Coordinates of C-alpha atoms in Angstrom, one line a residue:
M19 CA 0.4 -27.8 -54.6
A20 CA 0.3 -29.8 -51.4
V21 CA 0.1 -27.9 -48.1
S22 CA 2.9 -28.7 -45.7
P23 CA 1.8 -30.0 -42.3
V24 CA 2.4 -28.0 -39.2
V25 CA 3.9 -31.0 -37.4
E26 CA 5.3 -34.2 -38.9
A27 CA 6.8 -37.2 -37.1
V28 CA 10.1 -38.8 -38.0
V29 CA 10.4 -42.4 -37.0
V30 CA 13.7 -44.1 -37.5
A31 CA 13.2 -47.8 -38.0
H32 CA 15.5 -50.8 -38.2
D33 CA 13.8 -54.2 -38.2
S34 CA 10.8 -52.6 -36.4
A35 CA 7.9 -54.1 -38.4
E36 CA 6.2 -55.5 -35.2
R37 CA 6.3 -52.2 -33.4
L38 CA 5.4 -49.8 -36.2
P39 CA 1.7 -50.4 -36.4
A40 CA 1.0 -49.2 -32.9
C41 CA 3.3 -46.2 -33.3
L42 CA 2.0 -45.1 -36.7
G43 CA -1.6 -45.8 -35.7
A44 CA -1.3 -43.5 -32.7
L45 CA 0.3 -40.8 -34.8
A46 CA -2.5 -41.1 -37.4
R47 CA -5.2 -40.8 -34.6
E48 CA -3.5 -37.6 -33.5
G49 CA -3.5 -36.3 -37.1
V50 CA 0.3 -36.3 -37.3
P51 CA 1.7 -37.5 -40.7
A52 CA 4.8 -39.6 -40.4
I53 CA 8.1 -40.1 -42.3
V54 CA 9.6 -43.5 -41.6
V55 CA 13.3 -43.7 -42.2
D56 CA 14.0 -47.3 -42.9
N57 CA 17.6 -48.0 -41.8
A58 CA 18.2 -50.9 -44.2
S59 CA 15.8 -53.2 -42.3
R60 CA 15.8 -56.9 -43.1
D61 CA 12.2 -57.3 -42.1
A62 CA 9.0 -55.7 -43.6
S63 CA 9.4 -52.4 -41.8
A64 CA 9.2 -50.3 -45.0
A65 CA 6.1 -52.2 -46.3
V66 CA 4.3 -51.9 -42.9
A67 CA 5.0 -48.2 -42.8
E68 CA 3.7 -47.7 -46.4
R69 CA 0.5 -49.7 -45.6
A70 CA 0.0 -47.4 -42.6
G71 CA 0.2 -44.4 -44.9
A72 CA 3.6 -43.1 -43.9
R73 CA 6.1 -41.7 -46.3
V74 CA 9.1 -44.0 -46.3
L75 CA 12.8 -43.1 -46.9
R76 CA 14.8 -46.2 -47.6
L77 CA 18.4 -45.9 -46.6
S78 CA 20.7 -48.4 -48.4
R79 CA 22.6 -49.1 -45.2
N80 CA 22.0 -48.7 -41.5
E81 CA 23.2 -45.1 -40.9
G82 CA 22.3 -45.1 -37.2
Y83 CA 19.7 -43.3 -35.2
G84 CA 21.1 -39.8 -35.4
R85 CA 21.8 -39.8 -39.2
G86 CA 18.4 -41.4 -39.7
N87 CA 16.7 -38.6 -37.9
D88 CA 18.7 -36.1 -39.8
A89 CA 17.5 -37.6 -43.1
G90 CA 13.9 -37.5 -42.0
I91 CA 14.1 -34.0 -40.8
R92 CA 15.7 -32.9 -44.1
A93 CA 12.8 -34.6 -45.9
S94 CA 10.1 -32.8 -43.9
A95 CA 8.6 -29.5 -44.9
A96 CA 6.7 -29.2 -41.6
E97 CA 7.2 -26.2 -39.2
F98 CA 7.7 -28.7 -36.3
V99 CA 9.2 -32.2 -36.3
L100 CA 8.3 -34.8 -33.7
I101 CA 11.0 -37.4 -33.3
A102 CA 9.4 -40.7 -32.3
N103 CA 10.9 -44.1 -31.7
P104 CA 9.0 -47.0 -33.3
D105 CA 8.3 -48.5 -29.9
I106 CA 6.2 -45.5 -28.6
A107 CA 2.5 -44.8 -29.0
L108 CA 1.2 -41.3 -28.3
D109 CA -1.5 -40.9 -25.8
E110 CA -4.6 -39.1 -26.9
G111 CA -3.9 -35.4 -26.9
A112 CA -0.2 -35.7 -26.7
A113 CA 0.6 -34.0 -30.1
A114 CA -1.9 -31.2 -29.3
A115 CA -0.2 -30.7 -25.9
L116 CA 3.2 -30.4 -27.5
M117 CA 1.9 -28.0 -30.1
D118 CA 0.3 -25.9 -27.4
A119 CA 3.6 -25.8 -25.6
A120 CA 5.4 -24.8 -28.8
R121 CA 3.0 -21.8 -29.2
R122 CA 3.4 -20.8 -25.5
Y123 CA 7.2 -21.0 -25.6
P124 CA 8.1 -19.8 -29.1
D125 CA 11.8 -19.3 -28.2
A126 CA 12.2 -23.0 -27.1
A127 CA 14.5 -25.0 -29.3
L128 CA 13.3 -28.4 -28.0
L129 CA 10.2 -29.7 -26.3
A130 CA 10.0 -33.1 -24.7
P131 CA 7.0 -35.0 -23.5
R132 CA 6.8 -37.1 -20.3
I133 CA 7.3 -40.7 -21.3
L134 CA 5.5 -43.4 -19.4
E135 CA 6.4 -47.0 -19.2
E136 CA 3.7 -49.6 -19.8
D137 CA 3.3 -50.0 -16.0
G138 CA 2.7 -46.2 -15.5
R139 CA 6.2 -45.3 -14.2
F140 CA 7.9 -42.3 -15.7
F141 CA 10.7 -43.1 -18.0
F142 CA 14.1 -41.7 -17.1
Q143 CA 17.5 -42.7 -18.5
P144 CA 19.7 -44.1 -15.7
R145 CA 22.4 -41.6 -16.5
S146 CA 19.9 -38.6 -16.4
L147 CA 20.6 -36.2 -13.6
L148 CA 16.8 -36.1 -13.1
A149 CA 16.4 -39.8 -12.4
R150 CA 17.6 -39.6 -8.8
I151 CA 15.3 -36.7 -7.8
L152 CA 12.1 -37.0 -9.7
T153 CA 9.4 -39.2 -8.3
N154 CA 6.9 -41.4 -10.0
P155 CA 3.1 -41.5 -9.4
G156 CA 2.3 -41.8 -5.8
G157 CA 5.6 -40.0 -4.9
R158 CA 7.7 -43.1 -5.0
L159 CA 11.3 -42.7 -6.0
D160 CA 11.8 -45.5 -8.5
P161 CA 15.2 -45.0 -10.2
P162 CA 15.6 -46.8 -13.6
T163 CA 17.8 -49.7 -14.2
G164 CA 19.7 -50.7 -17.3
D165 CA 20.4 -48.3 -20.1

C-alpha cells in the first residue's frame, strides 16, 4: 500500500506545455509530488506532465480554474494541498517554509506564500486592498498594473 504524501501540489493546466517543465521541476526539487489537472489542452501539456513524473487527470472539457482545482484536490490523499499555477516555480525551501507555517498555525485554513515577479517585485493583484499599502524591496511603493 502506497503511503500518502504529507503535501501534494495541484497544478491546473490548459495549453501550458511550455510552462510546466519549470513548475514541475521546482516542485520535484522540493520533494512535492504533483497532480496536473489537464483542462482539455490542445497542446502536449498532459504528456509533458507525465514525462515529469506528475499524476495527470485529463478533463474532457475545459472546466475552468476553480473546478480544475476541485478535481485535483479530490484526487489527492495528502494532508496538505499546494495550489500552484503552471507559470510558477518554487524557490528553494518554499515548500518547507509553508509546511513549517502549517505546523506553527494548525488552526489556519489557508496559507499563502509571498509571490515574486521575475524582476524581484512582490506580486499583488491590482484589486487587492494590500496593493496600495505594501512596499516592494527597497521600500518602494510599486502598485501593480493590469489584472
